[in-house]
Coordinates of C-alpha atoms in Angstrom, one line a residue:
Chain A
X168 CA 99.9 -23.7 70.0
X169 CA 97.2 -23.3 72.7
X170 CA 98.3 -20.0 73.9
X171 CA 98.1 -18.9 70.2
X172 CA 94.5 -20.0 70.2
X173 CA 93.8 -18.2 73.6
X174 CA 95.2 -15.1 72.2
X175 CA 93.4 -15.0 68.8
X176 CA 90.5 -17.3 69.0
X177 CA 89.0 -15.3 71.8
X178 CA 85.8 -13.9 70.2
X179 CA 86.4 -10.3 71.4
X180 CA 90.0 -10.2 70.2
X181 CA 88.9 -12.0 66.9
X182 CA 86.3 -9.1 66.3
X183 CA 89.0 -6.5 66.8
X184 CA 91.5 -8.3 64.6
X185 CA 88.9 -8.9 61.7
X186 CA 87.9 -5.3 61.9
X187 CA 91.5 -4.2 61.4
X188 CA 92.2 -6.7 58.6
X189 CA 89.0 -6.5 56.5
X190 CA 89.7 -3.1 54.8
X191 CA 93.1 -4.4 53.6
X192 CA 91.8 -7.7 52.2
X193 CA 89.0 -5.8 50.6
X194 CA 91.3 -3.3 49.0
X195 CA 93.6 -6.2 47.9
X196 CA 90.6 -7.9 46.3
X197 CA 89.6 -5.1 44.4
X198 CA 93.2 -4.4 43.1
X199 CA 93.8 -8.1 42.2
X200 CA 90.5 -8.7 40.5
X201 CA 90.6 -5.5 38.6
X202 CA 94.0 -6.0 37.1
X203 CA 93.3 -9.8 36.7
X204 CA 90.2 -9.1 34.8
X205 CA 92.1 -6.6 32.6
X206 CA 94.7 -9.2 31.7
X207 CA 92.1 -12.0 31.4
X208 CA 89.8 -10.2 29.1
X209 CA 92.2 -7.8 27.1
X210 CA 95.8 -8.6 27.5
X211 CA 96.2 -12.5 27.2
X212 CA 96.3 -14.6 24.2
X213 CA 93.7 -16.9 22.8
X214 CA 94.6 -20.6 23.1
X215 CA 95.8 -22.2 20.0
X216 CA 93.2 -25.0 20.4
X217 CA 90.4 -23.6 22.3
X218 CA 90.4 -20.0 20.9
X219 CA 88.8 -17.3 23.1
X220 CA 86.8 -19.8 25.1
X221 CA 90.1 -20.4 27.2
X222 CA 89.0 -17.0 29.0
X223 CA 86.5 -19.0 30.9
X224 CA 89.5 -20.5 32.7
X225 CA 90.2 -17.3 34.6
X226 CA 87.0 -17.6 36.4
X227 CA 86.5 -21.4 36.4
X228 CA 89.8 -22.4 38.0
X229 CA 89.8 -20.0 40.9
X230 CA 86.3 -20.9 41.9
X231 CA 87.4 -24.6 41.8
X232 CA 90.2 -23.9 44.1
X233 CA 88.1 -21.8 46.5
X234 CA 85.4 -24.6 46.5
X235 CA 88.0 -26.9 47.9
X236 CA 89.7 -24.3 50.2
X237 CA 86.2 -23.5 51.5
X238 CA 85.6 -27.2 52.3
X239 CA 89.0 -27.5 53.9
X240 CA 87.9 -24.5 56.1
X241 CA 84.8 -26.2 57.2
X242 CA 86.6 -29.5 57.9
X243 CA 89.5 -27.9 59.9
X244 CA 87.0 -25.8 61.9
X245 CA 84.9 -28.9 62.5
X246 CA 87.8 -30.8 63.8
X247 CA 88.6 -28.0 66.3
X248 CA 85.0 -27.8 67.4
X249 CA 84.7 -31.5 67.9
X250 CA 88.2 -32.2 69.6
X251 CA 88.8 -28.8 71.5
X252 CA 85.2 -27.6 71.7
X253 CA 86.3 -24.2 70.7
X254 CA 83.3 -21.8 70.6
X255 CA 84.7 -19.9 67.6
X256 CA 85.2 -23.1 65.6
X257 CA 81.6 -23.8 65.2
X258 CA 81.0 -20.2 63.9
X259 CA 83.7 -20.5 61.4
X260 CA 82.3 -23.7 60.0
X261 CA 78.7 -22.1 59.8
X262 CA 80.2 -19.0 58.2
X263 CA 82.4 -20.8 55.6
X264 CA 79.9 -23.4 54.3
X265 CA 77.5 -21.2 52.2
X266 CA 80.5 -19.4 50.7
X267 CA 82.3 -22.6 49.7
X268 CA 78.8 -23.9 48.3
X269 CA 78.6 -20.7 46.0
X270 CA 82.2 -21.4 44.6
X271 CA 81.4 -25.1 44.0
X272 CA 78.3 -24.0 42.2
X273 CA 80.2 -21.4 40.2
X274 CA 82.8 -24.0 39.4
X275 CA 80.1 -26.4 38.1
X276 CA 78.3 -23.7 36.0
X277 CA 81.4 -22.2 34.5
X278 CA 82.8 -25.6 33.8
X279 CA 79.5 -26.6 32.0
X280 CA 79.6 -23.3 30.0
X281 CA 83.3 -24.1 29.0
X282 CA 82.6 -27.8 28.4
X283 CA 79.7 -27.3 25.9
X284 CA 81.7 -25.6 23.1
X285 CA 84.9 -27.7 23.9
X286 CA 83.6 -31.1 24.6
X287 CA 80.3 -30.8 22.8
X288 CA 78.4 -31.5 26.2
X289 CA 77.2 -29.5 29.3
X290 CA 77.8 -32.5 31.6
X291 CA 79.6 -35.8 31.7
X292 CA 79.8 -38.3 34.5
X293 CA 83.5 -38.0 34.6
X294 CA 85.4 -38.4 37.8
X295 CA 86.4 -34.7 38.1
X296 CA 83.0 -33.4 37.5
X297 CA 81.3 -36.0 39.7
X298 CA 83.6 -35.4 42.6
X299 CA 82.9 -31.6 42.5
X300 CA 79.1 -32.3 42.3
X301 CA 79.6 -34.5 45.4
X302 CA 81.4 -31.6 47.0
X303 CA 78.4 -29.3 46.3
X304 CA 76.0 -31.8 47.9
X305 CA 78.3 -32.2 51.0
X306 CA 78.0 -28.3 51.4
X307 CA 74.3 -28.6 51.1
X308 CA 74.1 -31.5 53.6
X309 CA 76.3 -29.6 56.1
X310 CA 74.1 -26.5 55.8
X311 CA 71.0 -28.6 56.2
X312 CA 72.4 -30.4 59.2
X313 CA 73.4 -27.1 61.0
X314 CA 69.7 -26.2 61.0
X315 CA 68.1 -29.6 61.4
X316 CA 67.9 -29.6 65.3
X317 CA 66.1 -27.4 67.8
X318 CA 69.4 -27.7 69.9
X319 CA 71.8 -25.7 67.8
X320 CA 74.8 -27.5 69.4
X321 CA 73.5 -30.9 68.3
X322 CA 73.2 -29.6 64.8
X323 CA 76.7 -28.3 64.9
X324 CA 78.0 -31.5 66.1
X325 CA 76.1 -33.6 63.5
X326 CA 77.3 -31.2 60.7
X327 CA 80.9 -31.3 61.9
X328 CA 81.0 -35.1 61.8
X329 CA 79.6 -35.0 58.1
X330 CA 82.2 -32.3 57.2
X331 CA 85.0 -34.5 58.5
X332 CA 83.7 -37.6 56.8
X333 CA 83.2 -35.7 53.7
X334 CA 86.8 -34.4 53.7
X335 CA 87.9 -37.6 51.9
X336 CA 86.3 -36.2 48.8
X337 CA 88.9 -33.3 48.7
X338 CA 92.0 -35.3 47.6
X339 CA 89.7 -37.4 45.3
X340 CA 88.9 -34.2 43.5
X341 CA 92.5 -33.0 43.3
X342 CA 93.8 -36.5 41.9
X343 CA 90.9 -37.5 39.9
X344 CA 92.3 -36.4 36.7
X345 CA 95.4 -38.5 37.4
X346 CA 93.8 -41.6 38.9
X347 CA 91.1 -41.9 36.2
X348 CA 91.0 -41.3 32.5
X349 CA 88.9 -38.3 32.5
X350 CA 87.3 -36.0 29.9
X351 CA 88.5 -33.2 32.1
X352 CA 92.1 -32.0 31.5
X353 CA 94.8 -32.6 34.1
X354 CA 96.2 -29.6 36.0
X355 CA 98.1 -27.1 34.0
X356 CA 99.6 -25.1 36.8
X357 CA 101.0 -27.4 39.5
X358 CA 103.8 -29.0 37.3
X359 CA 106.6 -27.4 39.0
X360 CA 109.6 -26.6 36.9
X361 CA 107.9 -27.6 33.7
X362 CA 105.1 -25.0 33.2
X363 CA 102.8 -26.3 30.6
X364 CA 100.8 -22.9 30.5
X365 CA 101.9 -19.7 28.6
X366 CA 103.1 -17.1 31.1
X367 CA 100.9 -14.6 29.6
X368 CA 98.0 -16.9 30.6
X369 CA 99.6 -17.8 34.0
X370 CA 99.7 -14.0 35.0
X371 CA 96.0 -13.4 34.8
X372 CA 95.2 -16.8 36.3
X373 CA 97.3 -16.1 39.3
X374 CA 96.1 -12.5 39.9
X375 CA 92.4 -13.9 39.8
X376 CA 93.3 -16.9 42.1
X377 CA 94.9 -14.5 44.7
X378 CA 92.2 -12.1 44.2
X379 CA 89.4 -14.7 44.7
X380 CA 91.3 -15.8 47.9
X381 CA 91.5 -12.3 49.3
X382 CA 87.7 -12.0 48.4
X383 CA 87.0 -15.2 50.3
X384 CA 89.0 -14.1 53.4
X385 CA 87.2 -10.8 53.4
X386 CA 83.7 -12.3 53.2
X387 CA 84.5 -15.1 55.6
X388 CA 85.7 -12.5 58.2
X389 CA 82.7 -10.5 57.8
X390 CA 80.4 -13.5 58.2
X391 CA 82.3 -14.7 61.2
X392 CA 81.9 -11.4 62.8
X393 CA 78.1 -11.6 62.0
X394 CA 77.9 -15.0 63.6
X395 CA 79.6 -13.7 66.7
X396 CA 77.2 -10.9 67.0
X397 CA 74.3 -13.4 66.5
X398 CA 75.5 -15.4 69.4
X399 CA 75.8 -12.3 71.6
X400 CA 72.2 -11.3 70.5
X401 CA 70.8 -14.7 71.5
X402 CA 72.7 -14.5 74.9
X403 CA 71.4 -10.9 75.6
X404 CA 67.8 -11.9 74.6
X405 CA 68.0 -14.7 77.0
X406 CA 69.2 -12.8 79.9
X407 CA 66.7 -9.9 79.3
X408 CA 64.0 -12.6 79.4
X409 CA 65.2 -13.9 82.7
X410 CA 65.3 -10.2 84.1
X411 CA 61.7 -9.8 82.9
X412 CA 60.6 -13.1 84.5
X413 CA 62.1 -12.2 87.9
Chain B
X85 CA 84.7 -3.6 19.1
X86 CA 81.9 -5.8 18.0
X87 CA 84.6 -8.3 16.9
X88 CA 85.9 -8.3 20.5
X89 CA 82.6 -8.9 22.2
X90 CA 81.9 -11.8 19.9
X91 CA 84.8 -13.7 21.6
X92 CA 85.7 -15.5 18.4
X93 CA 82.2 -17.1 18.3
X94 CA 82.2 -18.1 22.0
X95 CA 80.4 -15.0 23.4
X96 CA 77.4 -17.1 24.5
X97 CA 79.7 -19.1 26.8
X98 CA 82.4 -16.6 27.9
X99 CA 80.1 -13.8 29.0
X100 CA 77.5 -15.8 31.0
X101 CA 80.5 -17.4 32.8
X102 CA 81.9 -13.9 33.8
X103 CA 78.5 -12.4 34.6
X104 CA 77.4 -15.3 36.9
X105 CA 80.6 -15.2 38.7
X106 CA 80.3 -11.4 39.3
X107 CA 76.6 -11.8 40.3
X108 CA 77.4 -14.5 43.0
X109 CA 80.4 -12.8 44.3
X110 CA 78.7 -9.3 44.6
X111 CA 75.8 -11.1 46.2
X112 CA 78.0 -12.9 48.8
X113 CA 79.9 -9.7 49.7
X114 CA 76.6 -7.5 49.9
X115 CA 74.8 -10.1 52.1
X116 CA 77.7 -10.6 54.4
X117 CA 78.1 -6.8 54.9
X118 CA 74.3 -6.1 55.2
X119 CA 73.8 -8.9 57.8
X120 CA 76.6 -7.6 59.8
X121 CA 75.1 -4.2 59.9
X122 CA 71.7 -5.4 60.9
X123 CA 73.1 -7.4 63.7
X124 CA 75.2 -4.4 64.9
X125 CA 72.0 -2.3 65.0
X126 CA 70.0 -5.2 66.7
X127 CA 72.8 -5.6 69.4
X128 CA 72.9 -1.9 70.0
X129 CA 69.1 -1.8 70.6
X130 CA 69.2 -4.7 73.0
X131 CA 72.0 -3.1 75.0
X132 CA 69.9 0.0 75.5
X133 CA 67.1 -2.2 77.0
X134 CA 69.5 -3.6 79.6
X135 CA 68.8 -2.3 83.1

C-alpha cells in the first residue's frame, strides 16, 4: 500500500502518468458521449408513461452519479491528507470539489426540468432532492473554506474536516428513496437480476454514465496537474524573492 | 423533423436540460485545459529568471 503511494503519488511521477493517460480518457469521453447521445436522442423508445421527457434521464442520472463520485473523491483525498499528510491529497481535493459542485448543480437543474412536466412542480422538499441540495452546499462550503485562511494549509485542513463530516450525506442520498416515501422514484438500474428498465434505455444510460465518468477523470487529471504547477510556481516565486533579498 | 424537435410537447424541458449539461461540461473542460496552459507558460517564464 505505502509503496504504491510512494510510486504513483509522487507529484513528478503523477504528472508524467496524467500526461500519458489524458489523451486516452479524452478520446474515450468523445466516443462514449457521441454514441450515448445518438442512442439517447435518436434510437431509444419514449417511456409509456413519461413520453419523450424520459430523455432527460440520460443527462440527469449520470450527473447525479458524478456528483456523488466527486464528493467521494473529495472525502477520500481529505482522509489521506489528514491522516497521512500526503501533499498530493490536498491538491486532489481542491481540484475535484468545483467539478463535483458543477455536477450537483446540473443534477438539480435537469431534475427540476424533468420534475415540472412529470410532477407538476419545479421543486419539492423531498428527501432525495433535499439531500442533493445539501450535497451542493457542502461543495460550496468546502470551496469557501479552502480559501478562507491566509495560511493555505489551515484552509485545506478545515475544508478536509468538513468534507469528511459531510460524507455521511452520500449514503443518505443513495438510500433516501428507500428510507423515506419520496416523490422521487427509486433506482431503476441497481436492481440486479431483475432489470426494471428497458434494455434499449439502459444502453444509452450506461454509455452516457461511462462517458461522464471518463470526462470526470480527464478534467480531474488536468486540474490536478494545474494544481501541482501552481504549487511549483508558488515555491519558485518564493525562492526567487529570497535570491533577490540576499 | 419539426415533430422530432417538439419532443412530444416536452421540448421546453428536454432541450434546456441537454443544452445546460453541454454548456457546463464544455466550460469545465475548456477552463481546466486553459488554466493548465497558462500555468505551464508562467512556470517556464519563472524558470528563465532563475540564476
